[in-house]
Short mmCIF file of C-alpha atoms in Angstrom, two decimals:
data_model
loop_
_atom_site.label_atom_id
_atom_site.label_comp_id
_atom_site.label_asym_id
_atom_site.label_seq_id
_atom_site.Cartn_x
_atom_site.Cartn_y
_atom_site.Cartn_z
CA MET Q 706 96.42 77.00 112.72
CA ALA Q 707 97.40 75.22 109.53
CA HIS Q 708 96.92 77.62 106.70
CA LEU Q 709 94.35 80.16 107.80
CA SER Q 710 96.86 82.90 108.10
CA ARG Q 711 98.60 85.80 106.42
CA ARG Q 712 98.07 86.22 102.66
CA GLN Q 713 96.84 82.68 102.09
CA LEU Q 714 93.14 83.52 102.42
CA LEU Q 715 93.35 86.43 100.00
CA ALA Q 716 90.02 86.29 98.28
CA GLY Q 717 88.80 89.85 98.15
CA ALA Q 718 86.84 91.55 95.43
CA PHE Q 719 89.89 92.05 93.27
CA GLY Q 720 92.11 89.31 94.68
CA SER Q 721 95.74 89.48 95.63
CA ALA Q 722 96.51 90.51 92.10
CA ALA Q 723 95.56 94.03 93.01
CA ALA Q 724 96.87 94.03 96.57
CA MET Q 725 99.46 96.72 96.09
CA ALA Q 726 97.57 98.58 93.40
CA LEU Q 727 94.82 99.27 95.85
CA ALA Q 728 97.18 100.65 98.48
CA ALA Q 729 97.47 104.38 98.80
CA CYS Q 730 100.13 107.01 99.20
CA GLY Q 731 101.97 107.65 102.42
CA GLY Q 732 102.77 110.99 103.92
CA GLY Q 733 100.42 113.78 104.80
CA ASP Q 734 99.11 114.79 108.17
CA ASP Q 735 95.89 112.82 108.08
CA ASP Q 736 97.16 109.76 109.94
CA SER Q 737 97.36 111.39 113.35
CA GLY Q 738 94.08 109.71 114.28
CA LYS Q 739 92.34 112.86 115.50
CA SER Q 740 88.68 111.87 115.73
CA ASP Q 741 85.50 113.94 115.64
CA ASP Q 742 83.36 114.85 118.63
CA LEU Q 743 82.78 111.71 120.71
CA SER Q 744 81.32 113.25 123.84
CA ALA Q 745 78.07 111.34 123.36
CA ASN Q 746 79.79 108.03 122.68
CA ARG Q 747 81.82 107.46 125.83
CA GLY Q 748 79.45 105.18 127.72
CA GLY Q 749 81.44 102.53 129.60
CA ALA Q 750 84.79 103.98 128.47
CA MET Q 751 87.72 104.46 130.80
CA ASP Q 752 88.58 108.10 131.49
CA LYS Q 753 92.26 107.27 131.66
CA TYR Q 754 93.39 104.54 129.35
CA GLY Q 755 96.99 104.41 128.15
CA VAL Q 756 99.76 102.09 127.02
CA GLY Q 757 99.99 99.08 129.31
CA ASP Q 758 96.72 99.74 131.14
CA GLN Q 759 94.27 96.91 131.68
CA PHE Q 760 91.07 97.88 129.90
CA LYS Q 761 87.93 97.30 131.92
CA ALA Q 762 84.65 98.90 130.94
CA THR Q 763 83.09 101.01 133.68
CA GLU Q 764 79.80 99.20 133.11
CA ALA Q 765 78.91 95.83 131.68
CA LEU Q 766 78.97 96.03 127.88
CA SER Q 767 78.39 93.71 124.95
CA PHE Q 768 79.66 94.10 121.40
CA PRO Q 769 78.58 92.11 118.35
CA ILE Q 770 81.46 90.49 116.50
CA MET Q 771 81.90 88.30 113.43
CA VAL Q 772 83.74 85.06 114.29
CA LEU Q 773 85.30 82.62 111.85
CA SER Q 774 84.87 79.03 113.01
CA SER Q 775 88.03 77.17 112.05
CA THR Q 776 87.86 73.57 110.88
CA THR Q 777 90.87 72.92 113.12
CA TYR Q 778 89.21 74.30 116.25
CA PRO Q 779 85.46 74.81 115.68
CA TYR Q 780 83.68 77.49 117.70
CA LYS Q 781 82.47 76.56 121.18
CA ALA Q 782 80.32 78.81 123.35
CA ASP Q 783 81.84 77.42 126.55
CA TRP Q 784 85.50 78.15 125.80
CA LEU Q 785 87.44 79.55 128.73
CA PHE Q 786 88.45 82.38 126.40
CA TRP Q 787 84.95 83.91 126.47
CA SER Q 788 84.34 83.84 130.20
CA GLU Q 789 87.85 85.02 131.08
CA LEU Q 790 87.63 87.85 128.56
CA THR Q 791 84.45 89.10 130.22
CA LYS Q 792 86.04 88.76 133.66
CA ARG Q 793 89.00 90.90 132.63
CA THR Q 794 87.28 93.54 130.52
CA ASN Q 795 83.63 93.63 131.63
CA VAL Q 796 82.80 93.04 127.97
CA THR Q 797 80.76 90.16 126.60
CA LEU Q 798 81.15 89.46 122.91
CA GLN Q 799 78.11 88.44 120.87
CA PRO Q 800 79.46 86.24 118.07
CA THR Q 801 77.98 85.81 114.63
CA VAL Q 802 79.65 82.48 113.89
CA ILE Q 803 80.53 81.67 110.28
CA PRO Q 804 82.32 78.53 109.00
CA ALA Q 805 85.75 79.22 107.52
CA SER Q 806 84.66 77.98 104.10
CA ASP Q 807 81.92 80.62 103.90
CA TYR Q 808 83.57 83.45 105.78
CA ASN Q 809 84.67 85.72 102.95
CA GLN Q 810 81.41 85.39 101.03
CA LYS Q 811 79.10 85.85 104.01
CA ARG Q 812 81.17 88.71 105.36
CA SER Q 813 80.83 90.44 102.01
CA VAL Q 814 77.06 89.97 101.95
CA MET Q 815 76.63 91.20 105.52
CA VAL Q 816 78.93 94.20 105.22
CA SER Q 817 77.54 95.30 101.87
CA GLY Q 818 74.00 94.90 103.15
CA GLY Q 819 74.67 96.93 106.30
CA ASP Q 820 74.00 93.90 108.51
CA ALA Q 821 77.52 93.25 109.78
CA PRO Q 822 78.37 93.22 113.50
CA PHE Q 823 80.34 96.16 114.91
CA ILE Q 824 83.64 94.26 114.94
CA ILE Q 825 84.68 92.45 111.75
CA PRO Q 826 87.98 90.61 112.21
CA LYS Q 827 89.90 88.14 110.07
CA THR Q 828 89.99 90.48 107.07
CA TYR Q 829 92.89 90.43 104.65
CA HIS Q 830 93.97 93.50 102.73
CA PRO Q 831 92.76 94.46 100.17
CA ASP Q 832 89.38 92.88 100.98
CA GLU Q 833 88.33 96.04 102.80
CA GLU Q 834 88.65 98.14 99.64
CA GLN Q 835 85.39 96.81 98.20
CA TYR Q 836 83.39 98.37 101.05
CA ILE Q 837 84.88 101.87 101.08
CA ALA Q 838 82.79 103.46 98.36
CA GLY Q 839 79.56 102.25 99.94
CA GLY Q 840 80.49 103.73 103.30
CA ALA Q 841 79.88 100.48 105.16
CA ILE Q 842 83.09 100.55 107.20
CA LEU Q 843 84.85 103.24 109.18
CA PRO Q 844 88.11 104.92 108.20
CA VAL Q 845 89.75 103.54 111.33
CA SER Q 846 92.77 105.80 110.91
CA ASP Q 847 90.50 108.64 112.06
CA TYR Q 848 90.13 106.99 115.46
CA ILE Q 849 93.53 105.66 116.44
CA ASP Q 850 93.84 108.38 119.06
CA LEU Q 851 91.51 106.08 121.02
CA MET Q 852 94.04 103.24 120.65
CA PRO Q 853 97.24 104.04 122.59
CA ASN Q 854 98.76 100.57 122.27
CA PHE Q 855 98.27 100.55 118.50
CA LYS Q 856 99.84 103.99 118.15
CA ASP Q 857 102.72 103.04 120.44
CA GLN Q 858 103.63 99.96 118.42
CA VAL Q 859 103.42 101.82 115.12
CA ALA Q 860 105.83 104.44 116.49
CA ARG Q 861 108.25 102.07 118.26
CA TRP Q 862 108.43 99.62 115.39
CA ASN Q 863 108.57 102.30 112.67
CA MET Q 864 105.53 100.91 110.89
CA LYS Q 865 104.26 104.02 109.17
CA PRO Q 866 105.67 102.94 105.77
CA ASP Q 867 103.93 99.59 106.20
CA LEU Q 868 100.62 101.22 107.08
CA ASP Q 869 100.94 103.60 104.15
CA THR Q 870 100.48 100.59 101.87
CA PHE Q 871 97.02 100.08 103.38
CA LYS Q 872 95.82 103.62 102.72
CA SER Q 873 93.09 104.40 100.27
CA SER Q 874 93.12 107.29 97.83
CA ASP Q 875 91.64 109.54 100.53
CA GLY Q 876 94.78 109.09 102.61
CA LYS Q 877 93.00 106.94 105.20
CA TYR Q 878 93.09 103.26 106.01
CA TYR Q 879 90.01 101.18 106.74
CA LEU Q 880 91.58 98.07 108.25
CA LEU Q 881 93.39 97.72 111.58
CA PRO Q 882 96.05 95.14 110.73
CA GLY Q 883 98.02 92.92 113.03
CA LEU Q 884 101.45 94.45 113.63
CA HIS Q 885 104.66 92.43 113.72
CA GLU Q 886 107.77 93.88 115.30
CA ASP Q 887 109.99 92.21 112.72
CA VAL Q 888 109.64 90.57 109.35
CA TRP Q 889 109.26 86.86 109.99
CA LEU Q 890 108.85 83.86 107.76
CA ASP Q 891 107.42 80.47 108.59
CA TYR Q 892 106.66 78.40 105.51
CA SER Q 893 109.46 76.41 103.89
CA LEU Q 894 110.27 72.79 102.94
CA ALA Q 895 110.17 69.68 105.09
CA VAL Q 896 113.09 67.40 104.24
CA ARG Q 897 113.76 63.83 105.39
CA THR Q 898 116.99 64.36 107.32
CA ASP Q 899 117.67 60.63 107.78
CA VAL Q 900 117.92 60.41 104.00
CA LEU Q 901 120.29 63.38 103.91
CA GLU Q 902 122.51 61.54 106.39
CA LYS Q 903 122.33 58.35 104.35
CA LEU Q 904 123.43 60.29 101.26
CA SER Q 905 126.06 62.28 103.20
CA LEU Q 906 124.41 65.53 102.11
CA LYS Q 907 124.36 68.83 103.92
CA THR Q 908 121.16 70.80 104.37
CA PRO Q 909 120.62 72.66 101.06
CA SER Q 910 121.00 76.41 101.28
CA THR Q 911 120.13 77.39 97.71
CA TRP Q 912 117.60 76.19 95.15
CA ASP Q 913 120.46 74.77 93.09
CA ASP Q 914 121.41 72.78 96.18
CA VAL Q 915 117.81 71.59 96.44
CA ALA Q 916 117.94 70.37 92.84
CA ASP Q 917 121.19 68.49 93.53
CA MET Q 918 119.65 66.99 96.67
CA LEU Q 919 116.61 65.81 94.74
CA ARG Q 920 118.83 64.24 92.08
CA ALA Q 921 120.68 62.30 94.77
CA MET Q 922 117.39 61.24 96.37
CA LYS Q 923 116.09 60.12 93.00
CA GLN Q 924 118.85 57.52 92.84
CA LEU Q 925 117.45 55.80 95.93
CA ASN Q 926 114.08 55.20 94.32
CA PRO Q 927 114.18 56.00 90.60
CA ALA Q 928 110.52 55.07 90.10
CA GLU Q 929 109.26 57.82 92.43
CA TYR Q 930 109.39 61.60 92.60
CA PRO Q 931 111.57 62.72 95.55
CA MET Q 932 109.37 65.81 96.00
CA SER Q 933 105.58 65.78 95.85
CA ASP Q 934 104.02 68.96 97.16
CA ARG Q 935 100.83 70.06 98.87
CA TRP Q 936 98.72 73.24 99.22
CA SER Q 937 97.32 73.55 95.73
CA HIS Q 938 93.75 74.02 96.98
CA ASN Q 939 94.08 76.69 99.68
CA PRO Q 940 93.10 78.99 98.10
CA PRO Q 941 91.96 77.02 95.06
CA ASP Q 942 93.43 79.46 92.54
CA ALA Q 943 97.03 79.03 93.71
CA PRO Q 944 98.47 75.70 92.48
CA ALA Q 945 101.51 74.75 94.59
CA GLY Q 946 100.93 78.01 96.42
CA ASN Q 947 103.68 77.71 99.00
CA LEU Q 948 106.32 76.29 96.67
CA LEU Q 949 105.82 79.08 94.14
CA GLY Q 950 105.60 81.67 96.91
CA ILE Q 951 108.89 80.85 98.63
CA MET Q 952 110.65 80.31 95.31
CA SER Q 953 109.45 83.62 93.85
CA ASP Q 954 110.81 85.38 96.93
CA ALA Q 955 114.22 83.89 96.16
CA PHE Q 956 114.03 84.93 92.51
CA GLY Q 957 112.86 88.49 93.13
CA THR Q 958 109.28 88.26 91.94
CA HIS Q 959 105.83 87.17 93.19
CA ALA Q 960 104.02 83.88 92.61
CA GLY Q 961 101.76 81.35 94.28
CA TRP Q 962 100.27 82.60 97.55
CA ASP Q 963 102.36 85.75 97.25
CA TYR Q 964 101.32 86.58 93.71
CA GLN Q 965 100.33 90.09 92.72
CA ASN Q 966 100.00 91.43 89.21
CA HIS Q 967 102.71 94.03 89.56
CA THR Q 968 106.12 94.15 91.19
CA TRP Q 969 108.22 97.16 92.06
CA ASP Q 970 111.39 97.42 89.93
CA ALA Q 971 113.72 99.63 91.95
CA GLY Q 972 116.22 99.88 89.10
CA ALA Q 973 113.63 101.08 86.64
CA GLY Q 974 111.82 103.20 89.22
CA LYS Q 975 108.41 101.84 88.27
CA PHE Q 976 106.09 98.87 88.61
CA VAL Q 977 106.34 96.07 86.07
CA LEU Q 978 104.01 93.22 85.16
CA THR Q 979 104.92 90.31 87.40
CA GLY Q 980 104.01 87.52 85.03
CA SER Q 981 106.28 88.77 82.25
CA MET Q 982 109.36 89.60 84.37
CA ASP Q 983 112.67 87.96 83.50
CA GLN Q 984 112.87 86.85 87.12
CA TYR Q 985 109.48 85.18 86.83
CA LYS Q 986 110.61 83.37 83.71
CA GLN Q 987 113.79 82.21 85.46
CA MET Q 988 111.70 80.70 88.24
CA VAL Q 989 109.41 78.95 85.74
CA VAL Q 990 112.40 77.57 83.81
CA PHE Q 991 113.89 76.21 87.02
CA LEU Q 992 110.68 74.44 88.01
CA ASN Q 993 110.23 73.10 84.50
CA LYS Q 994 113.66 71.51 84.81
CA LEU Q 995 112.72 69.85 88.10
CA VAL Q 996 109.59 68.39 86.51
CA SER Q 997 111.33 67.30 83.30
CA GLU Q 998 114.00 65.49 85.33
CA LYS Q 999 111.22 63.78 87.31
CA LEU Q 1000 112.41 65.34 90.55
CA LEU Q 1001 109.14 67.18 91.23
CA ASP Q 1002 105.83 65.36 91.01
CA PRO Q 1003 103.58 67.02 88.37
CA GLU Q 1004 100.63 66.23 90.64
CA SER Q 1005 102.03 68.82 93.06
CA PHE Q 1006 100.01 71.41 91.12
CA THR Q 1007 96.68 69.58 91.30
CA GLN Q 1008 96.53 67.06 94.15
CA GLN Q 1009 94.74 67.40 97.45
CA ASP Q 1010 96.79 67.73 100.63
CA ASP Q 1011 95.87 64.23 101.79
CA GLN Q 1012 97.38 62.75 98.65
CA ALA Q 1013 100.65 64.60 99.14
CA ARG Q 1014 100.76 63.65 102.82
CA GLN Q 1015 100.15 59.98 102.01
CA LYS Q 1016 103.06 59.90 99.57
CA PHE Q 1017 105.28 61.45 102.24
CA ALA Q 1018 103.98 59.07 104.91
CA ASN Q 1019 104.79 55.94 102.95
CA GLY Q 1020 108.21 57.15 101.81
CA ARG Q 1021 107.34 57.63 98.16
CA SER Q 1022 108.34 61.30 98.49
CA LEU Q 1023 111.00 62.81 100.75
CA VAL Q 1024 110.39 66.56 100.46
CA MET Q 1025 107.18 68.56 100.95
CA SER Q 1026 106.07 72.06 101.91
CA CYS Q 1027 105.48 72.69 105.60
CA ASN Q 1028 105.30 75.27 108.35
CA ALA Q 1029 106.21 75.07 112.03
CA GLN Q 1030 102.88 73.55 113.00
CA THR Q 1031 102.47 71.05 110.17
CA LEU Q 1032 106.05 69.88 110.70
CA VAL Q 1033 105.17 68.74 114.22
CA ASN Q 1034 101.50 67.91 113.87
CA GLU Q 1035 101.53 66.27 110.45
CA CYS Q 1036 104.91 65.51 108.87
CA ARG Q 1037 106.45 63.84 111.91
CA LYS Q 1038 103.29 61.95 112.76
CA ASP Q 1039 102.90 60.86 109.13
CA ILE Q 1040 106.34 59.24 108.96
CA ALA Q 1041 106.22 57.71 112.44
CA LYS Q 1042 105.74 54.23 110.97
CA ILE Q 1043 108.93 54.46 108.90
CA ALA Q 1044 111.77 53.07 111.00
CA GLY Q 1045 114.46 55.68 111.66
CA ALA Q 1046 112.72 58.39 109.64
CA THR Q 1047 113.35 62.00 110.72
CA VAL Q 1048 112.27 65.27 109.18
CA THR Q 1049 113.03 68.95 109.67
CA LYS Q 1050 112.02 72.29 108.19
CA ILE Q 1051 115.00 73.74 106.36
CA PRO Q 1052 115.70 77.48 106.07
CA ARG Q 1053 114.12 78.88 102.94
CA PRO Q 1054 116.44 78.12 100.03
CA MET Q 1055 118.10 81.18 98.51
CA GLY Q 1056 118.21 82.12 94.86
CA PRO Q 1057 119.43 85.02 92.71
CA MET Q 1058 118.29 87.51 95.38
CA GLY Q 1059 120.73 86.06 97.89
CA ALA Q 1060 120.17 86.26 101.65
CA THR Q 1061 117.16 88.60 101.53
CA LYS Q 1062 113.50 88.60 102.43
CA GLN Q 1063 110.59 90.71 101.26
CA GLY Q 1064 109.78 93.71 103.43
CA VAL Q 1065 106.02 93.53 103.05
CA VAL Q 1066 105.06 90.91 105.61
CA ARG Q 1067 105.00 92.85 108.91
CA LEU Q 1068 101.26 93.44 108.56
CA GLU Q 1069 98.78 90.66 109.35
CA ASN Q 1070 95.12 90.28 108.57
CA GLY Q 1071 93.09 92.65 110.70
CA VAL Q 1072 89.86 94.17 111.95
CA MET Q 1073 87.28 96.31 110.16
CA ILE Q 1074 84.83 98.40 112.17
CA SER Q 1075 81.25 98.76 110.91
CA LYS Q 1076 80.13 102.32 110.34
CA LYS Q 1077 77.13 101.56 112.58
CA ALA Q 1078 79.47 101.23 115.54
CA ARG Q 1079 80.32 104.93 115.35
CA GLU Q 1080 76.77 105.83 116.40
CA SER Q 1081 76.86 103.60 119.46
CA LYS Q 1082 76.97 105.34 122.83
CA ASN Q 1083 79.72 102.83 123.71
CA PHE Q 1084 81.91 103.48 120.66
CA VAL Q 1085 84.90 104.85 122.60
CA ALA Q 1086 84.82 101.89 125.00
CA MET Q 1087 84.68 99.52 122.05
CA MET Q 1088 87.76 101.04 120.44
CA GLN Q 1089 89.59 100.88 123.79
CA PHE Q 1090 88.56 97.22 124.04
CA VAL Q 1091 89.80 96.47 120.51
CA ASP Q 1092 93.06 98.23 121.31
CA TRP Q 1093 93.58 96.17 124.48
CA LEU Q 1094 92.67 92.76 123.05
CA TRP Q 1095 94.45 93.00 119.71
CA TYR Q 1096 97.33 95.39 120.47
CA SER Q 1097 98.31 95.49 124.15
CA ASP Q 1098 101.00 93.13 125.39
CA ALA Q 1099 98.64 91.74 128.03
CA GLY Q 1100 95.83 91.27 125.53
CA LYS Q 1101 98.07 89.46 123.09
CA VAL Q 1102 99.45 87.10 125.74
CA PHE Q 1103 95.91 86.39 126.95
CA ALA Q 1104 94.53 85.74 123.46
CA LYS Q 1105 97.47 83.54 122.53
CA TRP Q 1106 98.24 81.63 125.72
CA GLY Q 1107 95.28 81.99 128.06
CA VAL Q 1108 95.31 82.25 131.83
CA GLU Q 1109 98.47 82.22 133.90
CA GLY Q 1110 98.38 79.33 136.35
CA THR Q 1111 95.77 77.47 134.28
CA THR Q 1112 97.15 77.13 130.75
CA TYR Q 1113 100.64 78.57 131.16
CA SER Q 1114 103.23 79.67 133.68
CA GLY Q 1115 106.19 82.03 133.58
CA LYS Q 1116 106.79 85.21 131.60
CA ILE Q 1117 107.36 85.95 127.95
CA ASP Q 1118 110.01 88.61 128.61
CA ASP Q 1119 112.39 86.52 130.73
CA GLY Q 1120 112.04 83.34 128.72
CA SER Q 1121 110.47 81.35 131.56
CA PHE Q 1122 107.18 80.92 129.70
CA LYS Q 1123 105.80 77.44 129.22
CA LEU Q 1124 102.45 75.79 128.72
CA SER Q 1125 101.28 74.00 131.84
CA GLY Q 1126 98.46 72.01 133.34
CA ASP Q 1127 96.35 70.14 130.78
CA ALA Q 1128 97.04 72.63 127.96
CA ASN Q 1129 99.10 71.53 124.97
CA TRP Q 1130 99.75 73.14 121.62
CA GLY Q 1131 102.35 72.35 118.97
CA GLY Q 1132 104.06 69.84 121.24
CA LEU Q 1133 105.04 72.51 123.79
CA ASN Q 1134 103.50 70.53 126.66
CA PRO Q 1135 103.31 66.90 125.47
CA SER Q 1136 101.78 65.71 128.73
CA GLY Q 1137 98.83 68.08 128.34
CA ALA Q 1138 95.63 66.25 127.44
CA LYS Q 1139 93.70 69.29 126.20
CA ASN Q 1140 94.34 71.29 123.06
CA LEU Q 1141 94.82 75.00 123.75
CA GLN Q 1142 92.74 75.92 120.71
CA VAL Q 1143 90.12 73.18 120.55
CA ASP Q 1144 89.34 72.88 124.26
CA TYR Q 1145 90.11 76.35 125.62
CA GLY Q 1146 89.62 78.68 122.63
CA PHE Q 1147 93.00 80.41 122.89
CA PHE Q 1148 95.45 80.88 120.01
CA ASN Q 1149 92.41 81.57 117.84
CA GLY Q 1150 93.22 83.22 114.51
CA VAL Q 1151 90.31 85.61 114.98
CA PHE Q 1152 92.09 87.28 117.90
CA VAL Q 1153 95.81 86.48 117.57
CA TYR Q 1154 97.48 88.93 115.23
CA GLY Q 1155 101.12 89.99 115.21
CA GLY Q 1156 103.14 91.02 118.21
CA SER Q 1157 106.69 91.33 119.44
CA THR Q 1158 109.44 88.96 118.37
CA LYS Q 1159 109.60 87.62 121.92
CA LEU Q 1160 105.91 86.81 121.85
CA LEU Q 1161 106.27 85.15 118.47
CA ASN Q 1162 109.20 83.06 119.67
CA SER Q 1163 107.24 81.93 122.71
CA GLN Q 1164 105.17 79.68 120.46
CA PHE Q 1165 108.23 77.94 119.06
CA PRO Q 1166 110.28 75.03 120.37
CA PRO Q 1167 114.09 75.46 120.26
CA GLU Q 1168 114.23 73.93 116.78
CA GLU Q 1169 111.90 76.56 115.32
CA GLN Q 1170 113.66 79.34 117.19
CA LYS Q 1171 116.87 78.33 115.41
CA PHE Q 1172 115.00 78.53 112.10
CA GLN Q 1173 113.74 82.01 112.98
CA GLU Q 1174 117.22 83.09 114.06
CA GLU Q 1175 118.63 81.97 110.72
CA MET Q 1176 115.91 83.73 108.75
CA GLY Q 1177 116.42 86.83 110.89
CA LYS Q 1178 119.94 87.17 109.57
CA ARG Q 1179 118.70 87.88 106.08
CA LYS Q 1180 118.42 91.43 104.80
CA THR Q 1181 114.92 92.85 104.68
CA LEU Q 1182 114.17 94.54 101.38
CA PRO Q 1183 112.47 97.96 101.39
CA VAL Q 1184 108.70 98.16 101.33
CA PRO Q 1185 107.59 99.00 97.76
CA PRO Q 1186 106.18 102.50 97.31
CA PRO Q 1187 102.39 102.88 97.42
CA ALA Q 1188 100.35 103.33 94.28
CA PRO Q 1189 96.87 104.50 95.26
CA LEU Q 1190 94.01 104.13 92.86
CA ASN Q 1191 91.04 106.44 93.08
CA ALA Q 1192 87.51 105.02 92.90
CA ASP Q 1193 87.26 105.15 89.10
CA GLU Q 1194 90.72 103.65 88.63
CA ARG Q 1195 89.96 100.93 91.14
CA GLU Q 1196 86.83 99.97 89.26
CA GLN Q 1197 88.73 99.88 85.99
CA SER Q 1198 91.64 97.88 87.38
CA SER Q 1199 89.26 95.29 88.82
CA LEU Q 1200 88.00 94.58 85.30
CA TRP Q 1201 91.54 93.71 84.21
CA ALA Q 1202 93.27 92.34 87.30
CA SER Q 1203 91.49 89.02 87.77
CA GLY Q 1204 91.79 88.09 84.09
CA ILE Q 1205 95.51 88.85 84.10
CA LYS Q 1206 96.09 86.86 87.27
CA ASP Q 1207 94.07 83.87 86.06
CA TYR Q 1208 95.93 83.74 82.77
CA VAL Q 1209 99.34 84.06 84.42
CA THR Q 1210 98.44 81.23 86.81
CA GLN Q 1211 97.16 78.94 84.06
CA GLN Q 1212 100.10 79.50 81.73
CA THR Q 1213 102.64 79.26 84.54
CA VAL Q 1214 101.49 75.73 85.34
CA LYS Q 1215 101.48 74.80 81.65
CA PHE Q 1216 105.05 76.02 81.20
CA ILE Q 1217 106.25 74.24 84.34
CA LEU Q 1218 104.63 70.94 83.41
CA GLY Q 1219 105.86 71.12 79.80
CA GLN Q 1220 102.32 71.35 78.46
CA ARG Q 1221 103.42 74.51 76.70
CA PRO Q 1222 106.99 74.85 75.39
CA LEU Q 1223 109.14 77.59 76.89
CA THR Q 1224 109.94 78.70 73.34
CA GLU Q 1225 106.46 80.27 73.37
CA TRP Q 1226 107.27 82.63 76.25
CA ASP Q 1227 107.28 85.72 74.03
CA ASN Q 1228 103.92 84.70 72.61
CA TYR Q 1229 102.60 84.38 76.16
CA VAL Q 1230 103.78 87.91 76.98
CA SER Q 1231 101.97 89.20 73.92
CA GLU Q 1232 98.85 87.35 74.99
CA LEU Q 1233 99.01 89.12 78.35
CA LYS Q 1234 99.07 92.44 76.53
CA ALA Q 1235 95.92 91.39 74.74
CA LYS Q 1236 94.37 91.04 78.18
CA ASN Q 1237 95.07 94.73 78.91
CA SER Q 1238 98.18 94.08 80.99
CA GLN Q 1239 99.90 97.21 79.64
CA GLN Q 1240 96.89 99.39 80.45
CA TYR Q 1241 96.85 97.87 83.93
CA ILE Q 1242 100.52 98.60 84.56
CA ASP Q 1243 100.15 102.12 83.13
CA LEU Q 1244 97.29 102.71 85.55
CA VAL Q 1245 99.36 101.53 88.52
CA ASN Q 1246 102.36 103.64 87.54
CA LYS Q 1247 100.14 106.68 86.98
CA ALA Q 1248 98.88 106.24 90.54
CA TYR Q 1249 102.43 105.82 91.80
CA GLU Q 1250 103.60 109.02 90.11
CA ARG Q 1251 100.64 110.92 91.48
CA ALA Q 1252 101.35 109.63 94.98
CA LYS Q 1253 105.03 110.54 94.70
CA LYS Q 1254 104.15 114.04 93.55
CA ASN Q 1255 101.66 114.57 96.35
CA GLY Q 1256 104.16 113.19 98.85
#
């Protein structure tokens, strides 16, 4: 699914800069999901629907839904997914199809105008925050008693602290996120392993090792940059988004795709401005050194993906960002014409934080429910349907892998699962002539969110499973405490947040590329203060203290 996942489409009203600031306090008794009187809204609902039950409406129903049409697998009305879903659930979905490039904007217009379908998936926190004040979407936490699979996973996987970060100042959450059993990481670096062998180098385990590896690679072709990176235009305001993201994780801060304006400082017991942290500066200094030594291509922060891929394909560069899918579908295909060339995705390099990983990535993008849906006579059935498709084990396997005996065989739990017939995806069934996503409509990012570790691993070949096993050994850091902003504070923070983020991004690139000397770092910090960064941080910490007091 390339890069239409997790935080990389963050483009809400306030942007990822305010992602944690807009989260609300945990605790309280309001997350039990006890809903109001629904006696008039049970048309088509199952009388007995519990964990593990197959949902099937007691009468034929149809629900309007917003559907993102991916450039990788454009929407088709005749996908097997649609007909099989109706067969299993007695529900026919009525899609409002929107191209991926327009999805966020058109969703905003439709939701704000009260014209959105009942089911609004593919929403990234905190995008939902912009619709709360206008009452366009439901506080879904009021209705999770209708969703036994959702509640079961939250309890079994101890996800209440994670969900607390999605709560608004009223103690409710308005987005049903995808739930992951464990913290898992995908994106890292693709490295030409044949070159490592030629240089008698081991796989680098730290960023210092990466720098040494690049220096050795530089000797093979001094006229070229050994690393030239991609993903500076997805989203367009995150130059070298993956590189900065995985590096900031190693340095104990936030940058690139993972950027947010404030970071929790456990030692200080408060939030601090991300862009002025010592850890952030250390990361910038390190990258500046890579660029100044001509180890990292300066165009990594501006070039289109095709340019980066072409440099990798012709051997001009030897290292590039990747994920499990692009490793197989792009990197390996791109270098196929280079005799003896091999490439692998290395475990994320470690930095000053050691063998750790952030504890804030167990929640995926999710589903909003239009307030209009609450008045439907079929509301209860719709929530049962949403619970089955997005949160039941059977629903997840169906949405991801399709129909047993047609697109796959075996079981997830006993490890016998495999793609079969004509279905292929990610090289799991090379003889398959049809793409699971393009031709069948399964593994669609609109419907595939989260799941158990076993389900996650089912999509990976042995090589990727080894990567996941290695990353699983790393210590998961605690989820930062919530800092809920009330409506007035949210409006005020939005006036500051985007300007702070934009300036941090611009100056970060200038420092890295040497367009601004690092001796001006203190001046840069002062400039951030002139953009109300201190008032912003004070607002966040005020919200944090209030949340802590209210418990």
